[in-house]
Short mmCIF file of C-alpha atoms in Angstrom, two decimals:
data_model
loop_
_atom_site.label_atom_id
_atom_site.label_comp_id
_atom_site.label_asym_id
_atom_site.label_seq_id
_atom_site.Cartn_x
_atom_site.Cartn_y
_atom_site.Cartn_z
CA MET A 1 23.20 -9.34 -1.70
CA PRO A 2 23.94 -5.48 -2.47
CA VAL A 3 24.51 -3.11 0.63
CA PRO A 4 21.78 -0.73 1.09
CA GLU A 5 23.38 3.02 1.18
CA GLY A 6 19.83 4.49 3.30
CA PRO A 7 17.84 3.99 4.69
CA LEU A 8 15.30 1.33 3.68
CA VAL A 9 11.38 1.82 2.79
CA VAL A 10 8.17 -0.41 1.91
CA GLY A 11 5.99 0.27 -1.04
CA VAL A 12 2.45 -1.50 -1.51
CA ASP A 13 0.46 -2.37 -4.49
CA SER A 14 -2.64 -3.22 -3.36
CA SER A 15 -4.20 -4.19 -6.70
CA THR A 16 -7.58 -5.33 -8.46
CA GLN A 17 -5.70 -9.12 -7.59
CA SER A 18 -3.53 -9.05 -5.31
CA ALA A 19 -1.05 -7.88 -3.30
CA LYS A 20 2.21 -6.94 -3.82
CA ALA A 21 4.26 -5.06 -1.61
CA LEU A 22 8.88 -3.68 -2.41
CA VAL A 23 11.46 -3.16 0.04
CA VAL A 24 13.81 -0.08 -1.80
CA ASP A 25 17.02 1.61 -0.57
CA SER A 26 15.44 4.68 -0.64
CA ALA A 27 19.68 6.53 -1.97
CA THR A 28 19.61 4.16 -5.04
CA GLY A 29 16.17 3.21 -6.04
CA THR A 30 17.10 -0.18 -5.77
CA VAL A 31 14.95 -2.81 -4.82
CA LEU A 32 16.27 -4.98 -2.24
CA ALA A 33 12.82 -7.34 -1.96
CA ARG A 34 9.75 -8.16 -3.26
CA GLY A 35 6.77 -9.97 -2.79
CA GLN A 36 3.46 -10.69 -3.88
CA ALA A 37 0.67 -12.62 -3.04
CA PRO A 38 -3.24 -13.12 -4.41
CA HIS A 39 -6.68 -12.61 -3.23
CA THR A 40 -10.13 -13.06 -4.37
CA VAL A 41 -12.94 -11.35 -6.39
CA SER A 42 -15.83 -12.33 -6.97
CA GLY A 43 -19.36 -11.39 -8.38
CA GLY A 44 -22.48 -10.11 -6.22
CA SER A 45 -24.54 -11.28 -4.11
CA ASP A 46 -27.16 -11.24 -7.01
CA GLY A 47 -24.46 -12.77 -9.94
CA THR A 48 -23.26 -8.99 -10.93
CA GLY A 49 -21.06 -6.79 -9.91
CA LYS A 50 -17.29 -7.20 -8.87
CA GLU A 51 -16.67 -7.32 -4.88
CA SER A 52 -13.72 -7.84 -2.36
CA VAL A 53 -12.92 -8.86 1.04
CA PRO A 54 -10.90 -5.92 2.38
CA GLU A 55 -9.71 -8.33 5.49
CA GLN A 56 -8.46 -10.35 2.88
CA TRP A 57 -6.21 -7.20 0.58
CA TRP A 58 -4.98 -7.06 4.58
CA GLU A 59 -3.45 -10.90 4.70
CA ALA A 60 -2.17 -10.69 1.32
CA LEU A 61 -0.44 -7.81 2.55
CA ALA A 62 1.23 -9.78 5.53
CA GLU A 63 2.08 -12.57 3.31
CA ALA A 64 3.17 -10.35 1.07
CA LEU A 65 5.70 -8.50 3.18
CA ARG A 66 6.51 -12.06 5.08
CA GLN A 67 8.16 -12.56 1.17
CA CYS A 68 10.35 -9.97 1.81
CA GLY A 69 12.14 -11.73 4.27
CA THR A 70 14.01 -9.19 6.95
CA TYR A 71 14.74 -6.36 4.81
CA ALA A 72 11.09 -6.03 6.08
CA ARG A 73 11.64 -5.59 9.37
CA GLU A 74 14.58 -2.95 8.57
CA ALA A 75 11.99 -0.70 6.84
CA ALA A 76 12.07 3.00 8.04
CA ALA A 77 8.89 4.40 6.24
CA ILE A 78 6.08 2.84 3.73
CA SER A 79 3.36 4.30 1.68
CA VAL A 80 0.20 2.20 0.05
CA GLY A 81 -0.50 2.68 -3.23
CA GLY A 82 -4.06 1.08 -3.52
CA GLN A 83 -7.03 0.74 -6.79
CA GLN A 84 -9.00 3.13 -6.70
CA HIS A 85 -13.38 3.91 -6.18
CA GLY A 86 -14.32 0.87 -4.74
CA LEU A 87 -16.56 1.41 -1.52
CA VAL A 88 -14.87 -0.39 1.84
CA THR A 89 -17.62 -0.32 4.33
CA LEU A 90 -16.56 -0.73 8.65
CA ASP A 91 -18.52 -1.07 11.36
CA ALA A 92 -17.74 0.22 14.86
CA ALA A 93 -14.99 -2.29 15.43
CA GLY A 94 -13.37 -1.57 12.41
CA ARG A 95 -15.24 -5.01 10.32
CA SER A 96 -15.99 -4.80 6.82
CA VAL A 97 -20.22 -4.89 6.79
CA ARG A 98 -19.82 -6.26 3.53
CA PRO A 99 -17.58 -6.75 0.56
CA ALA A 100 -16.36 -3.95 -0.65
CA LEU A 101 -17.51 -2.72 -3.62
CA LEU A 102 -14.98 -2.31 -5.84
CA TRP A 103 -14.79 0.42 -9.14
CA ASN A 104 -15.45 -2.77 -11.84
CA ASP A 105 -18.65 -2.70 -10.57
CA VAL A 106 -21.07 -0.82 -12.64
CA ARG A 107 -24.54 -1.57 -10.95
CA SER A 108 -24.52 1.90 -9.52
CA ALA A 109 -25.44 2.99 -13.64
CA PRO A 110 -28.85 3.65 -12.22
CA GLN A 111 -27.87 5.90 -8.84
CA ARG A 112 -24.87 7.74 -11.40
CA ASP A 113 -27.73 8.72 -13.34
CA ARG A 114 -30.57 10.26 -10.71
CA LEU A 115 -26.95 12.05 -9.23
CA VAL A 116 -25.86 13.72 -12.08
CA GLU A 117 -29.07 14.94 -12.79
CA GLU A 118 -30.51 15.95 -9.45
CA LEU A 119 -26.80 17.88 -8.79
CA GLY A 120 -28.03 20.15 -11.92
CA GLY A 121 -26.42 17.62 -14.86
CA PRO A 122 -22.57 17.40 -15.64
CA LYS A 123 -21.21 20.36 -16.28
CA ALA A 124 -21.98 21.17 -12.46
CA TRP A 125 -20.41 18.08 -11.40
CA ALA A 126 -17.97 18.92 -13.75
CA ASP A 127 -17.47 23.08 -12.06
CA ARG A 128 -17.90 21.42 -8.50
CA VAL A 129 -15.86 18.04 -8.64
CA GLY A 130 -13.62 18.45 -11.97
CA SER A 131 -15.29 14.95 -12.86
CA VAL A 132 -18.87 13.73 -13.82
CA PRO A 133 -18.97 10.86 -11.97
CA ALA A 134 -19.07 7.10 -13.68
CA PRO A 135 -20.47 4.57 -12.26
CA ALA A 136 -16.98 2.72 -10.92
CA PHE A 137 -17.44 6.29 -8.65
CA THR A 138 -17.75 5.31 -4.41
CA VAL A 139 -20.43 7.83 -4.37
CA THR A 140 -22.72 5.97 -6.77
CA LYS A 141 -22.03 3.17 -5.26
CA TRP A 142 -22.52 4.15 -1.51
CA ALA A 143 -26.07 5.76 -3.76
CA TRP A 144 -26.11 2.40 -4.72
CA LEU A 145 -25.57 0.97 -1.36
CA LYS A 146 -28.57 2.99 0.28
CA GLU A 147 -31.05 2.48 -1.74
CA ASN A 148 -30.68 -2.19 -2.60
CA GLU A 149 -29.26 -3.18 0.76
CA PRO A 150 -30.16 -0.11 3.63
CA GLU A 151 -29.10 -2.47 6.17
CA ALA A 152 -25.79 -3.03 5.40
CA ALA A 153 -25.54 1.19 4.88
CA ARG A 154 -27.61 1.41 8.80
CA ALA A 155 -24.99 -1.12 10.38
CA THR A 156 -21.76 1.30 8.75
CA ALA A 157 -19.85 3.13 11.02
CA ALA A 158 -16.85 4.05 8.57
CA VAL A 159 -16.67 4.47 4.84
CA ARG A 160 -13.03 4.29 3.33
CA LEU A 161 -11.25 3.82 0.19
CA PRO A 162 -9.04 0.39 -0.31
CA HIS A 163 -5.51 2.03 0.36
CA ASP A 164 -7.16 3.81 3.56
CA TYR A 165 -8.38 0.97 4.86
CA LEU A 166 -4.61 -0.45 4.51
CA THR A 167 -3.18 2.63 5.62
CA GLU A 168 -6.13 2.20 9.01
CA ARG A 169 -4.98 -1.29 9.84
CA LEU A 170 -0.64 -0.22 9.95
CA THR A 171 -1.61 3.51 11.78
CA GLY A 172 -4.92 2.95 14.09
CA TYR A 173 -5.83 6.42 12.65
CA GLY A 174 -8.34 6.76 9.12
CA SER A 175 -6.43 9.55 6.56
CA THR A 176 -7.01 9.64 3.14
CA ASP A 177 -4.66 11.86 0.69
CA ARG A 178 -6.33 14.07 -2.23
CA GLY A 179 -5.62 11.88 -4.72
CA ASP A 180 -7.46 9.73 -4.46
CA VAL A 181 -10.12 11.38 -2.46
CA SER A 182 -10.74 12.96 -5.85
CA GLY A 183 -12.14 9.71 -7.21
CA THR A 184 -14.99 9.29 -4.73
CA GLY A 185 -17.11 12.01 -5.93
CA TRP A 186 -18.12 14.02 -2.82
CA TRP A 187 -14.88 15.79 -2.47
CA ALA A 188 -14.45 19.07 -4.52
CA SER A 189 -11.87 19.55 -6.49
CA ALA A 190 -12.54 23.57 -5.92
CA THR A 191 -12.38 23.82 -3.17
CA GLU A 192 -10.71 20.73 -1.24
CA ALA A 193 -12.83 19.68 0.63
CA TYR A 194 -15.50 17.17 0.96
CA ASP A 195 -18.84 18.70 -0.72
CA GLU A 196 -21.89 18.41 2.19
CA GLU A 197 -24.55 18.62 -0.86
CA ILE A 198 -22.66 15.97 -3.14
CA LEU A 199 -23.32 13.92 0.65
CA ASP A 200 -26.56 14.58 1.59
CA LEU A 201 -27.82 13.54 -2.11
CA ALA A 202 -25.84 10.72 -1.64
CA GLY A 203 -26.95 9.72 2.15
CA LEU A 204 -23.94 9.95 3.19
CA SER A 205 -22.50 12.10 6.98
CA PRO A 206 -19.43 13.24 6.38
CA ALA A 207 -18.79 12.36 9.85
CA LEU A 208 -18.02 8.76 8.18
CA LEU A 209 -14.91 9.79 6.57
CA PRO A 210 -12.14 10.14 7.02
CA ARG A 211 -9.36 13.28 7.80
CA VAL A 212 -7.71 14.26 3.71
CA LEU A 213 -3.75 14.46 4.50
CA ARG A 214 -2.54 16.83 2.73
CA HIS A 215 1.04 16.34 0.37
CA GLY A 216 3.92 16.16 2.98
CA GLU A 217 1.98 15.37 6.19
CA ALA A 218 2.62 11.48 7.69
CA ALA A 219 -0.85 9.18 8.26
CA GLY A 220 1.43 8.26 11.31
CA THR A 221 2.96 5.37 12.27
CA VAL A 222 2.56 1.51 12.28
CA ARG A 223 1.28 0.26 15.35
CA ASP A 224 2.13 -2.75 17.28
CA LEU A 225 1.71 -5.25 15.29
CA PRO A 226 3.06 -9.21 16.02
CA ASP A 227 1.98 -10.96 12.76
CA LEU A 228 3.20 -8.29 10.31
CA PRO A 229 6.56 -8.12 9.79
CA LEU A 230 7.81 -4.15 10.09
CA PRO A 231 9.55 -2.17 13.00
CA THR A 232 6.84 -1.15 15.14
CA GLY A 233 7.53 2.83 15.21
CA ALA A 234 7.87 2.99 11.17
CA LEU A 235 6.54 6.39 9.85
CA VAL A 236 3.62 5.62 7.57
CA ALA A 237 3.19 7.61 4.23
CA THR A 238 -0.43 9.22 3.35
CA GLY A 239 -0.65 6.48 0.04
CA THR A 240 -2.53 7.58 -2.79
CA GLY A 241 -4.22 5.91 -5.54
CA ASP A 242 -3.48 3.04 -8.04
CA ASN A 243 -2.42 5.89 -10.58
CA MET A 244 -1.56 8.85 -8.58
CA ALA A 245 1.02 5.86 -7.43
CA ALA A 246 2.43 5.68 -10.88
CA ALA A 247 2.40 9.46 -11.94
CA LEU A 248 4.62 9.67 -8.94
CA GLY A 249 6.91 5.97 -9.48
CA LEU A 250 7.82 8.01 -12.71
CA GLY A 251 8.90 10.91 -11.81
CA LEU A 252 6.16 13.07 -14.39
CA ARG A 253 7.03 16.02 -14.88
CA PRO A 254 3.52 18.34 -16.32
CA GLY A 255 2.99 17.28 -20.45
CA GLN A 256 4.78 13.46 -20.35
CA PRO A 257 1.20 11.67 -21.38
CA VAL A 258 1.19 7.80 -19.90
CA LEU A 259 -1.12 5.16 -21.46
CA SER A 260 -1.55 2.52 -18.86
CA LEU A 261 -2.65 -1.25 -20.07
CA GLY A 262 -3.80 -3.51 -17.00
CA THR A 263 -7.09 -5.14 -15.57
CA SER A 264 -8.40 -1.58 -16.82
CA GLY A 265 -7.00 0.76 -19.73
CA THR A 266 -5.97 4.71 -18.39
CA VAL A 267 -4.21 7.12 -20.24
CA TYR A 268 -3.23 10.67 -17.84
CA ALA A 269 -0.79 13.21 -17.50
CA VAL A 270 0.41 15.15 -14.78
CA SER A 271 -1.34 18.72 -14.84
CA SER A 272 -0.76 22.60 -13.17
CA ARG A 273 -3.86 23.23 -13.66
CA ARG A 274 -7.07 22.38 -12.49
CA PRO A 275 -8.95 20.04 -14.82
CA ALA A 276 -13.07 20.17 -15.87
CA ASP A 277 -13.78 17.81 -18.60
CA PRO A 278 -18.29 18.51 -18.71
CA THR A 279 -18.26 15.89 -21.34
CA GLY A 280 -17.28 13.00 -18.71
CA VAL A 281 -14.54 11.23 -20.89
CA VAL A 282 -11.79 13.14 -18.18
CA ALA A 283 -11.74 12.72 -15.12
CA GLY A 284 -10.32 15.73 -13.18
CA PHE A 285 -8.74 14.11 -10.25
CA ALA A 286 -6.13 15.36 -8.06
CA ASP A 287 -2.14 13.85 -7.85
CA ALA A 288 -0.84 12.82 -4.52
CA ARG A 289 1.46 16.27 -5.12
CA ASP A 290 -0.02 20.07 -4.88
CA ALA A 291 -1.02 19.11 -9.67
CA TRP A 292 -3.88 18.22 -11.01
CA LEU A 293 -3.82 14.92 -12.47
CA PRO A 294 -6.72 14.67 -15.75
CA LEU A 295 -7.48 10.58 -16.37
CA ALA A 296 -8.97 8.47 -18.60
CA CYS A 297 -10.37 5.18 -17.98
CA THR A 298 -11.55 2.07 -20.00
CA LEU A 299 -12.99 -0.64 -17.92
CA ASN A 300 -11.51 -3.12 -20.60
CA CYS A 301 -7.84 -3.65 -21.17
CA THR A 302 -5.69 -6.63 -21.18
CA LEU A 303 -7.93 -9.34 -19.24
CA ALA A 304 -10.72 -8.42 -22.32
CA VAL A 305 -8.15 -9.14 -25.03
CA ASP A 306 -7.16 -12.17 -23.57
CA ARG A 307 -10.78 -13.09 -23.21
CA ILE A 308 -10.79 -13.13 -27.28
CA ALA A 309 -7.30 -15.06 -27.50
CA ALA A 310 -8.77 -17.67 -25.40
CA LEU A 311 -12.58 -18.02 -27.40
CA LEU A 312 -10.26 -18.13 -30.76
CA GLY A 313 -7.73 -20.58 -29.01
CA ARG A 314 -4.85 -18.49 -29.88
CA ASP A 315 -1.95 -17.04 -27.85
CA ARG A 316 -2.14 -13.62 -26.94
CA GLU A 317 0.71 -12.47 -29.46
CA GLU A 318 -0.79 -14.90 -32.11
CA VAL A 319 -2.13 -11.45 -34.38
CA GLU A 320 -2.83 -10.92 -37.40
CA PRO A 321 -2.58 -7.94 -40.09
CA GLY A 322 -5.39 -7.08 -42.53
CA GLY A 323 -8.84 -7.50 -42.68
CA SER A 324 -12.05 -5.37 -42.25
CA ALA A 325 -12.64 -6.67 -38.65
CA VAL A 326 -13.54 -4.39 -36.27
CA LEU A 327 -14.44 -5.99 -32.64
CA LEU A 328 -15.35 -2.96 -29.80
CA PRO A 329 -14.65 -6.02 -26.61
CA PHE A 330 -16.06 -3.92 -24.02
CA LEU A 331 -17.09 -7.19 -22.33
CA ASP A 332 -17.43 -6.30 -18.63
CA GLY A 333 -19.60 -2.67 -20.05
CA GLU A 334 -17.57 0.62 -20.46
CA ARG A 335 -17.15 3.18 -18.38
CA THR A 336 -15.07 5.12 -21.75
CA PRO A 337 -17.43 5.26 -23.82
CA HIS A 338 -19.55 5.64 -20.89
CA LEU A 339 -22.00 2.77 -21.95
CA PRO A 340 -21.76 0.85 -18.37
CA HIS A 341 -24.57 -1.50 -19.81
CA ALA A 342 -22.89 -2.80 -22.94
CA SER A 343 -21.03 -6.05 -24.27
CA GLY A 344 -18.08 -7.04 -26.79
CA LEU A 345 -19.45 -6.25 -29.92
CA LEU A 346 -17.86 -7.84 -34.11
CA HIS A 347 -18.90 -6.05 -37.06
CA GLY A 348 -17.26 -6.83 -40.75
CA LEU A 349 -16.55 -10.55 -40.96
CA ARG A 350 -15.86 -12.11 -44.01
CA HIS A 351 -15.22 -15.71 -45.25
CA ASP A 352 -11.32 -14.22 -45.45
CA THR A 353 -11.29 -12.89 -42.49
CA THR A 354 -8.12 -15.02 -40.20
CA PRO A 355 -8.62 -15.29 -36.29
CA GLY A 356 -5.32 -13.32 -35.78
CA GLN A 357 -7.26 -10.53 -37.45
CA VAL A 358 -10.07 -11.40 -35.24
CA LEU A 359 -7.41 -10.70 -32.01
CA GLN A 360 -5.72 -7.97 -33.49
CA ALA A 361 -9.10 -6.38 -34.43
CA ALA A 362 -9.48 -7.20 -30.34
CA TYR A 363 -6.40 -4.85 -29.45
CA ASP A 364 -7.37 -2.33 -31.45
CA GLY A 365 -11.11 -1.79 -29.82
CA ALA A 366 -8.98 -2.06 -26.86
CA VAL A 367 -6.41 1.05 -27.43
CA PHE A 368 -8.99 2.81 -29.62
CA ALA A 369 -10.90 3.78 -26.91
CA LEU A 370 -8.14 5.13 -24.68
CA LEU A 371 -6.35 7.25 -27.21
CA THR A 372 -9.94 8.51 -28.88
CA ALA A 373 -9.52 10.58 -24.33
CA LEU A 374 -5.93 11.44 -25.60
CA ASP A 375 -5.97 14.57 -26.94
CA GLN A 376 -8.76 15.76 -23.93
CA VAL A 377 -6.19 14.83 -20.99
CA LEU A 378 -3.04 16.58 -22.50
CA GLU A 379 -3.38 19.90 -22.38
CA ALA A 380 -3.24 22.46 -24.82
CA ASP A 381 0.71 23.62 -24.91
CA ALA A 382 1.51 20.49 -24.52
CA ALA A 383 3.73 18.81 -27.60
CA PRO A 384 2.45 16.67 -29.52
CA ASP A 385 5.08 14.64 -30.30
CA ALA A 386 5.91 13.74 -26.89
CA PRO A 387 6.65 9.77 -26.47
CA LEU A 388 3.84 7.91 -24.86
CA LEU A 389 4.65 6.37 -21.76
CA LEU A 390 4.07 2.63 -21.80
CA ILE A 391 3.13 0.88 -18.84
CA GLY A 392 1.35 -1.42 -17.05
CA GLY A 393 1.60 -5.70 -17.68
CA GLY A 394 0.57 -4.96 -21.53
CA ALA A 395 3.40 -3.08 -22.01
CA LYS A 396 5.36 -5.92 -22.07
CA GLY A 397 3.84 -7.71 -25.10
CA THR A 398 4.69 -6.61 -28.57
CA ALA A 399 1.01 -6.69 -29.75
CA TRP A 400 -0.10 -3.99 -27.18
CA ARG A 401 3.04 -2.13 -28.39
CA GLU A 402 2.30 -1.78 -31.63
CA THR A 403 -0.72 -1.60 -31.93
CA VAL A 404 -0.47 1.59 -29.27
CA ARG A 405 2.26 2.78 -32.29
CA ARG A 406 0.42 1.96 -35.05
CA LEU A 407 -2.72 4.05 -34.14
CA SER A 408 -0.95 6.70 -32.17
CA GLY A 409 1.15 7.68 -35.02
CA ARG A 410 3.52 8.89 -31.71
CA PRO A 411 6.83 7.28 -30.68
CA VAL A 412 6.27 4.99 -27.35
CA GLN A 413 9.61 4.67 -24.47
CA VAL A 414 8.24 1.09 -22.17
CA PRO A 415 10.03 2.19 -18.55
CA ARG A 416 12.36 -0.54 -17.47
CA ALA A 417 11.03 -1.02 -13.96
CA GLU A 418 8.59 -2.66 -13.35
CA GLU A 419 5.93 -2.70 -10.24
CA LEU A 420 5.36 1.50 -10.61
CA VAL A 421 2.76 1.79 -8.29
CA ALA A 422 4.89 -0.18 -5.57
CA LEU A 423 7.64 1.80 -6.63
CA GLY A 424 5.87 5.56 -6.54
CA ALA A 425 4.34 4.17 -2.72
CA ALA A 426 8.06 3.69 -2.19
CA ALA A 427 9.60 7.03 -3.26
CA GLN A 428 6.16 8.70 -1.65
CA ALA A 429 7.53 6.81 1.64
CA ALA A 430 11.32 8.06 0.88
CA GLY A 431 9.80 11.29 0.29
CA LEU A 432 8.39 11.76 4.12
CA LEU A 433 11.25 10.72 4.82
CA LEU A 434 13.86 11.86 3.80
CA GLY A 435 12.19 14.97 2.83
CA GLU A 436 12.56 15.74 -0.58
CA ASP A 437 9.43 15.31 -3.23
CA PRO A 438 8.97 12.08 -4.36
CA ALA A 439 8.35 12.65 -8.16
CA ALA A 440 12.74 13.56 -7.88
CA VAL A 441 12.95 10.93 -5.89
CA ALA A 442 11.47 8.61 -8.19
CA ARG A 443 14.21 11.61 -10.78
CA ARG A 444 16.89 10.43 -9.48
CA TRP A 445 15.93 6.35 -9.42
CA ALA A 446 15.48 7.16 -12.71
CA THR A 447 12.49 4.73 -12.96
CA ALA A 448 11.20 6.31 -16.51
CA GLU A 449 14.27 4.47 -18.76
CA GLY A 450 13.67 2.39 -21.34
CA PRO A 451 13.96 1.72 -24.18
CA SER A 452 12.80 4.13 -27.24
CA TYR A 453 10.18 3.38 -30.25
CA ALA A 454 9.66 5.57 -33.36
CA ALA A 455 6.40 7.24 -34.71
CA VAL A 456 5.24 5.18 -37.94
CA PRO A 457 2.78 6.42 -39.73
CA ARG A 458 -1.04 6.34 -37.81
CA ASP A 459 -3.57 3.80 -39.70
CA GLU A 460 -6.10 5.63 -40.35
CA ALA A 461 -8.15 3.72 -41.97
CA ALA A 462 -8.55 1.47 -39.04
CA LEU A 463 -9.29 4.54 -37.01
CA GLU A 464 -11.87 5.32 -39.69
CA ARG A 465 -13.58 1.86 -38.95
CA LEU A 466 -13.14 1.91 -35.48
CA SER A 467 -14.62 5.84 -34.99
CA ARG A 468 -17.80 4.54 -37.32
CA VAL A 469 -19.34 1.56 -35.97
CA LEU A 470 -18.74 3.09 -32.77
CA SER A 471 -20.91 5.74 -33.59
CA ASP A 472 -23.35 3.32 -36.14
CA ALA A 473 -23.19 0.85 -33.07
CA ASP A 474 -24.88 2.95 -30.19
CA GLY A 475 -28.28 1.20 -30.97
CA LEU A 476 -26.94 -1.83 -29.90
CA LEU A 477 -24.63 -0.83 -27.45
CA GLY A 478 -27.31 1.22 -25.35
CA ARG A 479 -29.99 -0.70 -26.02
CA SER A 480 -30.05 -2.70 -22.12
CA GLN A 481 -29.53 0.58 -20.60
CA ARG A 482 -32.33 1.85 -22.85
CA CYS A 483 -34.55 -0.81 -22.25
CA ARG A 484 -34.04 0.11 -18.15
CA ALA A 485 -35.03 3.68 -18.72
CA ARG A 486 -37.43 3.53 -21.08
CA LYS A 487 -41.02 3.12 -20.15
CA PRO A 488 -43.29 1.21 -22.80
CA GLY A 489 -44.14 2.54 -25.78
CA ALA A 490 -41.74 5.28 -25.13
CA GLN A 491 -38.85 6.92 -27.72
CA GLY A 492 -35.76 8.39 -28.14
CA SER A 493 -31.60 7.55 -27.47
CA ALA A 494 -30.23 8.01 -24.46
CA GLY A 495 -26.60 8.87 -26.71
CA LEU A 496 -23.74 6.71 -27.07
CA GLY A 497 -22.24 8.32 -24.08
CA GLY A 498 -25.60 8.05 -22.42
CA ARG A 499 -24.83 11.55 -20.92
CA ALA A 500 -27.47 14.42 -20.07
CA GLU A 501 -26.88 16.78 -21.18
#
């Protein structure tokens, strides 16, 4: 076993389906131990939605730490990165009132539309919050809960995000950070404070919300928890959302684009300027430091493509070039473009279309949705040929990597470091412990280093097909949404983006 050079820190990634923990040597970035334990995601009580019991996250975290052995008991600091947007409702005793509504639960689409309209439209939201909320955002989920489960809302004594919940279990104090809270919809990036008018529209008392900690503050220390293999008194950093933690884990500098391929797909970059996109394509998040993290997200990424591969009876790498098929894999509705009630759509089949070509079309559809937002995420002065840092589970796949190269026309770099969310949380813990900038800590650990792949000519024909089909399929993709909103005999369309202008 390697002999640690510096104090040990723990980084946690509490993701949609599991908790992962890394014990890292803060001096070198060497991962000394790792653990992982699953938790369950289920549908809502009506068979829809995506929910998870917060107490399972805690149990999974404890098990992941136990798998780290004695190293976890020697840690001097810990930080938690968690899935963004989830609505955690706690009673006065700190127990969950109901399962948490997760980021990919889009039942709150009607409440989202109401909130956008009542505040004055997309531009009002972008100017104030930095983002036009999607149904993923926490504020829309609370509005849904108030409307559909009023007894649960009345029983709620505290509202938390997933990483807040775990941090509070560690310290005994309620807190959050500016990065993760910027994805709620009730924190205004313009003032860096909770927005009381938005909270009033959603029917949420600010007394239920945690204190927002600044970069470099500690959330507290680990309290006496006999069942948890961490030393009592270890420092606990603020923690942050998973995308913010991954940006820390890469040690990102402004203008470096990242494309993350996981259950969801994201494209983002650190920015020195506060983003505010009234089209709703780009979410104007804060990062985990003092800058910003403009980001676009798709709900359907690796999981959706794997489902198409399973339907075709093929391995995920068994793609074939050519053909005219276009597949928009919006299996769970979609966030970018804003089509919460959409389903998957396949167009352009011919007698000679092969299963491998259909599978490649699924990859193309997933990547296209992310790349359409890339130019809006990057600032105008960003280098047009800057390499895309490709991360997430999909980054390991040849088919994903080659699809990104072919459709982006950019060089691609795949960092060797894995578990970047947990590594970013570890860098945050190390920065707090050592008094360093956590992004500089990650750069010292060389987390972004990895193989590079040169740019190839962009496949303009495929991009044109995808753009045309997405535009022409407006009626099909938005039909469920419009049928819910339209009175009998009414005419008109919500438009492809479904946004109120």
